[in-house]
Amino acid sequence: MSYDVNKVREDFPILGREVYGRPLVYLDNAATTQKPLCVLDAMREEYLNVNANVHRGVHYLSQQATDLHEAARERVRRFINARSTNEIVFTRGTTEAINLVAQTFCESQMREGDEVLVTDMEHHSNIVPWQLQAQRRGIVVRHLPITDRGEICCDNVAAHPTGTADFAAHRTGTEGIATYLTERTRLVSLCHVSNVLGTVNPVEEIIRMAHERGIPVLIDGAQSAPHMKIDVQAMDCDFFCFSGHKMYGPTGIGVLYGKEEWLERLPPYQGGGEMIDQVSWERTTFEHAPLKFEAGTPDYVATHGLATAIDYMERLGLDNIAAHEQELTRYAMEQMRQIPGMRFFGEAERKDAVVSFLVGDIHHLDMGTLLDRLGIAVRTGHHCAHPLMTRLGVTGTVRASFALYNTKEEIDALVEGIRRVARMF
């Protein structure tokens, strides 16, 4: 099908509003996306006509709400091609999903001195949970370096010395990920797509190398699920997580995929209703996955909203969305490259939907604030990636990120806005 972006924009009324008397140009999609009317309508309809707590209710509304909730689980299963709905755990988002794995995996699978390997480009949500476990359990968090282009090298399997000092000396990334997989590595956890650099990591190759050594892999898909087809079985990841609000769904809902054999091995994350089998004063037994990890009342309206958002994306065509956003990314970098003093951060060969930049000596906050007065919404700062900013040698960047409703005309407005701000300095 042909992709009519102007027709798509009609589904998002907020895009028609003005900011400071200027048309809104919304380029902060890596932080959160706008919501189409079909998602808002589906959630409103459920609150108006189906609202009741799910599971174990014998009355009509409860059974109807449960059907919608579990249909959403099946919808997510098909979206990422999981083997079973038993592998789909609803969470509040990517952050909670990673925390769930960090807490339960470290509790049951790791001992003091064991290592988890992340990368220099991770979001704080894939750093801090592991650091908390390091403080509590004595595990070691190691970070895989990246090249100046923002890429991970995966082609060298030579032995590498362990230890912080030796590790810091090899920050070019030329040693390759296999260099950093040691006999103490118990898990690899990395982003599929960087929220700052836009780098699309070679996760299939990384997973293959880790699995050759018997090491499971968690993939943070917060920035990939909105932009490309996901097939967790083909990828062969052990865990995969993403957030609804970054893919045109509601806030406060996300997904943790875990291979069933792993979810059954991990202990519960929280205690409460729904996740139990039997409770007595002597002992409690627990449900099987996924309910074992879903204590309390779920946000069953948000799960319906997420399923509706997935339906919306697939009606437009995931390949069409990907092609549109890749063309926007190419066009943006091509046009922005002509601005004097432009510096890009993240020029990987495989790059998607994110452009981070600075212009000359203009502070990122000044650039973002002045662009805002022109109606252009971008994000500034460290983007919840302090270690990456240190690696790049900056305190922050300006980030423009694209979605299925953005246009080349909006990129033209961004480019002209940057030029206007640069002239002021």
Coordinates of C-alpha atoms in Angstrom, one line a residue:
M1 CA 0.0 0.0 0.0
S2 CA 1.1 3.6 -0.5
Y3 CA 1.9 5.5 2.6
D4 CA -0.1 8.8 2.9
V5 CA 1.4 10.6 5.9
N6 CA -1.1 13.4 5.6
K7 CA -3.9 11.0 5.9
V8 CA -2.1 9.4 8.9
R9 CA -1.8 12.8 10.6
E10 CA -5.6 13.1 10.7
D11 CA -5.7 10.3 13.3
F12 CA -3.7 12.5 15.7
P13 CA -5.6 15.7 16.5
I14 CA -2.8 17.1 18.7
L15 CA -0.6 17.6 15.7
G16 CA -3.0 20.3 14.5
R17 CA -2.5 22.5 17.5
E18 CA -0.3 25.6 17.8
V19 CA 2.4 26.4 20.2
Y20 CA 3.3 30.1 20.8
G21 CA 1.2 30.9 17.8
R22 CA 3.1 28.5 15.5
P23 CA 2.2 25.0 14.2
L24 CA 3.4 22.3 16.5
V25 CA 6.4 20.3 15.1
Y26 CA 6.6 17.3 17.4
L27 CA 10.0 15.7 17.2
D28 CA 10.3 14.1 20.7
N29 CA 9.0 10.7 19.8
A30 CA 11.8 8.7 21.4
A31 CA 10.5 10.1 24.7
T32 CA 6.8 9.4 24.0
T33 CA 4.6 9.2 20.9
Q34 CA 1.2 10.9 20.4
K35 CA -1.9 8.7 20.5
P36 CA -4.3 8.1 17.6
L37 CA -8.0 8.5 18.1
C38 CA -8.6 4.8 17.8
V39 CA -6.6 4.1 20.9
L40 CA -8.3 6.9 22.9
D41 CA -11.7 5.7 21.7
A42 CA -11.0 2.0 22.6
M43 CA -10.0 3.0 26.2
R44 CA -12.9 5.3 26.6
E45 CA -15.3 2.6 25.4
E46 CA -14.0 0.1 27.9
Y47 CA -14.3 2.5 30.8
L48 CA -17.8 3.4 29.8
N49 CA -19.2 0.0 29.0
V50 CA -16.9 -2.9 30.2
N51 CA -15.1 -1.6 33.3
A52 CA -14.7 -4.4 35.9
N53 CA -11.7 -6.1 37.6
V54 CA -10.3 -9.0 35.6
H55 CA -9.9 -12.7 36.5
R56 CA -11.9 -14.8 38.8
G57 CA -15.1 -12.6 38.5
V58 CA -18.2 -14.6 37.6
H59 CA -20.3 -11.7 36.5
Y60 CA -20.6 -10.6 32.9
L61 CA -18.6 -7.4 33.0
S62 CA -15.6 -9.1 34.7
Q63 CA -15.6 -11.9 32.1
Q64 CA -15.9 -9.4 29.3
A65 CA -13.0 -7.3 30.7
T66 CA -10.9 -10.4 31.2
D67 CA -11.5 -11.5 27.6
L68 CA -10.2 -8.1 26.4
H69 CA -7.2 -8.2 28.7
E70 CA -6.2 -11.7 27.6
A71 CA -6.9 -10.9 24.0
A72 CA -4.4 -8.1 24.4
R73 CA -1.9 -10.6 25.7
E74 CA -2.5 -12.8 22.6
R75 CA -2.2 -9.6 20.4
V76 CA 1.2 -8.8 21.9
R77 CA 2.3 -12.5 21.4
R78 CA 1.5 -12.3 17.7
F79 CA 3.2 -8.9 17.4
I80 CA 6.6 -10.1 18.6
N81 CA 6.0 -13.8 17.5
A82 CA 6.4 -15.3 20.9
R83 CA 5.7 -19.0 21.2
S84 CA 3.1 -18.8 23.9
T85 CA 1.1 -16.2 25.8
N86 CA 2.7 -17.7 28.9
E87 CA 5.8 -15.8 27.8
I88 CA 4.0 -12.4 27.8
V89 CA 4.2 -10.5 31.1
F90 CA 2.5 -7.1 31.4
T91 CA 4.5 -4.5 33.3
R92 CA 4.3 -0.7 33.7
G93 CA 6.9 -0.3 31.0
T94 CA 10.4 -1.2 29.9
T95 CA 11.9 0.1 33.1
E96 CA 9.9 -2.1 35.3
A97 CA 10.5 -5.1 33.0
I98 CA 14.3 -4.7 33.3
N99 CA 14.0 -4.2 37.1
L100 CA 11.9 -7.4 37.2
V101 CA 14.6 -9.4 35.5
A102 CA 17.4 -7.8 37.4
Q103 CA 15.9 -8.5 40.8
T104 CA 14.7 -12.1 40.1
F105 CA 17.6 -13.2 37.9
C106 CA 20.2 -11.9 40.3
E107 CA 18.4 -13.5 43.3
S108 CA 18.2 -16.9 41.7
Q109 CA 20.9 -17.2 39.1
M110 CA 23.9 -15.0 40.3
R111 CA 26.4 -15.1 43.1
E112 CA 28.9 -12.5 44.4
G113 CA 31.5 -11.8 41.7
D114 CA 29.3 -12.9 38.8
E115 CA 29.0 -10.4 36.0
V116 CA 26.3 -8.8 33.8
L117 CA 27.5 -7.2 30.6
V118 CA 25.9 -4.0 29.3
T119 CA 27.1 -1.4 26.8
D120 CA 28.3 2.2 26.9
M121 CA 25.1 3.3 25.1
E122 CA 22.5 2.1 27.6
H123 CA 19.7 4.1 29.0
H124 CA 19.8 4.4 32.8
S125 CA 17.0 1.9 33.1
N126 CA 19.5 -0.8 31.8
I127 CA 22.3 0.4 34.1
V128 CA 20.9 1.4 37.5
P129 CA 18.9 -1.8 38.2
W130 CA 22.1 -3.8 37.8
Q131 CA 24.0 -1.3 39.9
L132 CA 21.5 -1.8 42.7
Q133 CA 22.0 -5.5 42.5
A134 CA 25.8 -4.9 42.6
Q135 CA 25.3 -3.0 45.9
R136 CA 23.0 -5.6 47.4
R137 CA 24.5 -8.9 46.1
G138 CA 28.1 -8.1 45.0
I139 CA 27.6 -8.8 41.3
V140 CA 29.8 -6.9 38.8
V141 CA 28.5 -4.7 36.1
R142 CA 30.8 -4.5 33.1
H143 CA 30.2 -2.2 30.2
L144 CA 31.1 -3.0 26.6
P145 CA 32.7 0.0 24.8
I146 CA 31.6 1.5 21.5
T147 CA 33.4 3.1 18.5
D148 CA 33.3 6.8 17.8
R149 CA 30.6 6.1 15.3
G150 CA 28.5 4.6 18.0
E151 CA 28.8 0.9 17.0
I152 CA 29.6 -2.3 18.7
C153 CA 32.2 -4.5 17.1
C154 CA 31.5 -8.2 17.2
D155 CA 34.3 -9.9 15.2
N156 CA 37.1 -10.5 17.6
V157 CA 37.1 -13.4 20.0
A158 CA 40.6 -13.0 21.5
A159 CA 41.1 -13.2 25.2
H160 CA 40.9 -9.9 27.1
P161 CA 42.2 -9.1 30.6
T162 CA 39.6 -8.5 33.2
G163 CA 39.5 -5.6 35.6
T164 CA 38.4 -2.0 35.5
A165 CA 41.7 -0.5 34.6
D166 CA 42.3 -2.9 31.7
F167 CA 38.7 -2.5 30.5
A168 CA 38.9 1.3 30.5
A169 CA 42.0 1.1 28.3
H170 CA 40.1 -0.6 25.5
R171 CA 37.3 1.9 24.9
T172 CA 37.6 1.9 21.1
G173 CA 35.3 -1.2 20.8
T174 CA 37.8 -2.9 18.4
E175 CA 38.1 -5.9 20.6
G176 CA 34.6 -7.1 20.0
I177 CA 31.9 -8.2 22.4
A178 CA 33.2 -11.8 22.6
T179 CA 36.3 -10.4 24.2
Y180 CA 34.3 -9.3 27.2
L181 CA 32.3 -12.6 27.7
T182 CA 34.1 -14.2 30.6
E183 CA 33.6 -17.3 32.7
R184 CA 31.8 -15.1 35.2
T185 CA 29.4 -13.6 32.7
R186 CA 25.9 -14.7 33.6
L187 CA 23.8 -12.3 31.5
V188 CA 24.1 -9.8 28.6
S189 CA 21.7 -6.9 28.6
L190 CA 21.7 -4.3 25.9
C191 CA 19.5 -2.0 23.9
H192 CA 18.2 -3.0 20.4
V193 CA 18.3 0.6 19.3
S194 CA 20.1 3.4 21.2
N195 CA 17.8 6.2 22.3
V196 CA 20.6 8.7 21.8
L197 CA 22.6 7.5 18.8
G198 CA 19.9 5.7 16.9
T199 CA 22.3 2.8 16.4
V200 CA 20.6 -0.5 15.5
N201 CA 22.7 -3.1 17.3
P202 CA 23.5 -6.5 15.7
V203 CA 21.5 -8.3 18.4
E204 CA 21.2 -11.5 16.5
E205 CA 25.0 -11.9 16.3
I206 CA 25.4 -10.9 19.9
I207 CA 22.8 -13.4 21.1
R208 CA 24.5 -16.1 19.0
M209 CA 27.9 -15.4 20.6
A210 CA 26.5 -15.3 24.1
H211 CA 24.5 -18.5 23.6
E212 CA 27.6 -20.3 22.4
R213 CA 28.9 -19.7 25.9
G214 CA 25.6 -20.6 27.6
I215 CA 24.8 -17.0 28.5
P216 CA 21.2 -15.6 28.2
V217 CA 20.5 -12.2 26.7
L218 CA 18.0 -9.5 27.5
I219 CA 17.1 -7.0 24.8
D220 CA 15.8 -3.5 25.6
G221 CA 13.3 -3.0 22.8
A222 CA 11.9 0.3 23.9
Q223 CA 13.3 2.1 20.8
S224 CA 13.0 -0.8 18.3
A225 CA 9.4 -2.1 18.8
P226 CA 7.9 1.2 17.5
H227 CA 10.0 1.2 14.3
M228 CA 10.6 -2.3 13.0
K229 CA 9.2 -5.9 12.9
I230 CA 10.2 -7.9 16.0
D231 CA 10.5 -11.7 16.0
V232 CA 11.7 -12.9 19.3
Q233 CA 11.9 -16.5 18.1
A234 CA 14.1 -15.6 15.1
M235 CA 16.1 -13.3 17.3
D236 CA 16.4 -16.1 19.9
C237 CA 16.7 -13.6 22.8
D238 CA 15.9 -14.9 26.3
F239 CA 14.1 -11.7 27.4
F240 CA 12.7 -8.7 25.4
C241 CA 10.9 -5.7 26.8
F242 CA 9.2 -2.6 25.4
S243 CA 6.8 0.2 26.4
G244 CA 3.3 1.0 25.1
H245 CA 3.6 4.8 25.2
K246 CA 6.5 4.8 22.8
M247 CA 4.4 3.0 20.2
Y248 CA 1.2 5.1 20.1
G249 CA -0.3 3.3 23.1
P250 CA -1.1 4.5 26.7
T251 CA 1.4 5.3 29.4
G252 CA 1.9 2.9 32.3
I253 CA 1.8 -0.3 30.3
G254 CA 4.7 -2.4 28.9
V255 CA 5.7 -5.9 28.1
L256 CA 8.3 -8.3 29.3
Y257 CA 8.8 -11.3 27.0
G258 CA 10.7 -14.2 28.5
K259 CA 11.3 -17.7 27.2
E260 CA 8.9 -19.9 29.2
E261 CA 11.7 -22.0 30.7
W262 CA 13.4 -18.8 32.1
L263 CA 10.2 -17.4 33.5
E264 CA 9.4 -20.6 35.3
R265 CA 12.9 -20.7 36.8
L266 CA 12.7 -17.1 38.2
P267 CA 11.1 -16.3 41.5
P268 CA 8.1 -13.9 41.9
Y269 CA 8.9 -10.2 41.6
Q270 CA 6.2 -8.9 43.9
G271 CA 3.7 -10.5 46.2
G272 CA -0.1 -10.0 46.4
G273 CA -3.3 -11.0 44.7
E274 CA -3.5 -12.8 41.4
M275 CA 0.1 -14.2 41.5
I276 CA -0.7 -16.9 44.1
D277 CA -1.9 -20.5 43.8
Q278 CA -2.6 -21.1 47.5
V279 CA -2.0 -19.0 50.6
S280 CA -1.9 -20.3 54.2
W281 CA -0.2 -19.1 57.4
E282 CA 2.4 -21.9 56.9
R283 CA 3.3 -21.3 53.2
T284 CA 2.3 -19.8 49.9
T285 CA 2.5 -21.4 46.5
F286 CA 2.6 -19.4 43.3
E287 CA 0.9 -19.3 39.9
H288 CA 2.9 -20.2 36.8
A289 CA 4.1 -17.4 34.4
P290 CA 3.0 -15.0 33.4
L291 CA 0.6 -14.5 36.3
K292 CA 3.4 -15.2 38.8
F293 CA 4.8 -11.8 37.9
E294 CA 1.6 -9.8 37.8
A295 CA 0.7 -9.1 41.4
G296 CA -2.4 -6.9 42.0
T297 CA -4.9 -5.5 39.6
P298 CA -3.4 -4.9 36.2
D299 CA -4.1 -1.9 34.1
Y300 CA -6.5 -3.9 32.0
V301 CA -7.8 -0.8 30.1
A302 CA -4.2 0.1 29.1
T303 CA -3.6 -3.4 27.8
H304 CA -6.6 -3.0 25.5
G305 CA -5.2 0.4 24.5
L306 CA -1.8 -1.2 23.7
A307 CA -3.5 -3.9 21.6
T308 CA -5.4 -1.3 19.7
A309 CA -2.1 0.6 19.0
I310 CA -0.6 -2.5 17.7
D311 CA -3.6 -3.1 15.4
Y312 CA -3.2 0.5 14.2
M313 CA 0.5 0.1 13.4
E314 CA -0.1 -3.1 11.6
R315 CA -2.9 -1.6 9.5
L316 CA -0.5 1.0 8.3
G317 CA 2.1 -1.7 7.7
L318 CA 5.3 -2.1 9.8
D319 CA 7.4 -2.1 6.6
N320 CA 5.8 1.1 5.4
I321 CA 6.4 2.7 8.8
A322 CA 10.0 1.6 8.8
A323 CA 10.6 2.9 5.2
H324 CA 9.0 6.2 6.0
E325 CA 11.0 6.8 9.1
Q326 CA 14.3 5.7 7.6
E327 CA 13.7 8.2 4.7
L328 CA 13.0 10.9 7.3
T329 CA 16.2 10.1 9.1
R330 CA 18.3 10.1 5.9
Y331 CA 16.7 13.4 4.8
A332 CA 17.2 15.0 8.2
M333 CA 20.9 14.2 8.4
E334 CA 21.4 15.2 4.8
Q335 CA 19.8 18.6 5.3
M336 CA 21.3 19.2 8.8
R337 CA 24.8 18.4 7.6
Q338 CA 24.8 21.6 5.6
I339 CA 24.5 23.7 8.7
P340 CA 27.9 25.2 9.7
G341 CA 29.2 23.9 13.0
M342 CA 26.8 20.8 13.0
R343 CA 28.1 17.9 15.0
F344 CA 26.2 14.5 14.9
F345 CA 26.4 11.9 17.6
G346 CA 25.7 8.5 16.2
E347 CA 26.5 7.8 12.6
A348 CA 26.3 4.0 12.6
E349 CA 25.8 2.2 9.3
R350 CA 22.5 0.9 10.7
K351 CA 20.7 3.8 12.2
D352 CA 17.0 4.5 12.8
A353 CA 14.7 7.5 13.6
V354 CA 17.0 9.4 16.0
V355 CA 19.3 12.3 15.3
S356 CA 21.4 13.8 18.2
F357 CA 23.4 16.9 17.5
L358 CA 25.1 20.0 18.7
V359 CA 25.9 23.2 16.7
G360 CA 29.1 25.0 17.4
D361 CA 29.4 26.1 21.0
I362 CA 25.6 26.6 21.5
H363 CA 24.5 24.8 24.6
H364 CA 21.9 22.1 24.0
L365 CA 19.5 23.7 26.5
D366 CA 19.7 27.1 24.7
M367 CA 19.1 25.4 21.3
G368 CA 16.1 23.4 22.6
T369 CA 14.5 26.3 24.4
L370 CA 14.7 28.6 21.4
L371 CA 13.5 25.9 19.0
D372 CA 10.5 25.5 21.4
R373 CA 9.6 29.2 20.9
L374 CA 9.4 28.3 17.2
G375 CA 6.9 25.5 17.9
I376 CA 9.5 22.8 17.5
A377 CA 9.5 20.1 20.2
V378 CA 12.9 18.4 20.6
R379 CA 14.6 16.9 23.7
T380 CA 17.8 18.2 25.3
G381 CA 20.2 17.0 27.9
H382 CA 21.7 13.6 28.8
H383 CA 18.7 11.6 27.7
C384 CA 19.0 9.3 30.7
A385 CA 22.4 8.2 29.4
H386 CA 25.1 9.8 31.5
P387 CA 27.8 7.2 30.8
L388 CA 27.2 7.6 27.1
M389 CA 27.6 11.4 27.4
T390 CA 30.9 10.8 29.2
R391 CA 32.0 8.6 26.4
L392 CA 31.0 11.2 23.8
G393 CA 32.8 14.0 25.8
V394 CA 29.7 16.2 26.1
T395 CA 27.2 17.1 28.9
G396 CA 24.2 16.6 26.6
T397 CA 22.9 16.9 23.1
V398 CA 19.8 18.0 21.2
R399 CA 17.7 15.1 20.0
A400 CA 15.2 15.0 17.2
S401 CA 13.3 11.7 16.9
F402 CA 10.8 10.7 14.3
A403 CA 7.6 8.8 14.1
L404 CA 5.1 7.5 11.6
Y405 CA 3.3 10.9 11.4
N406 CA 6.3 13.2 10.8
T407 CA 7.0 14.8 7.5
K408 CA 9.9 16.3 5.5
E409 CA 8.2 19.7 5.8
E410 CA 8.6 19.4 9.6
I411 CA 12.3 18.5 9.1
D412 CA 12.6 21.6 6.9
A413 CA 11.1 23.6 9.8
L414 CA 13.7 22.1 12.2
V415 CA 16.6 22.9 9.9
E416 CA 15.4 26.5 9.4
G417 CA 14.9 26.8 13.1
I418 CA 18.4 25.6 13.9
R419 CA 19.8 28.1 11.4
R420 CA 17.8 30.9 13.0
V421 CA 19.1 30.0 16.4
A422 CA 22.7 29.7 15.2
R423 CA 22.5 33.2 13.7
M424 CA 21.5 34.5 17.2
F425 CA 24.8 33.2 18.5

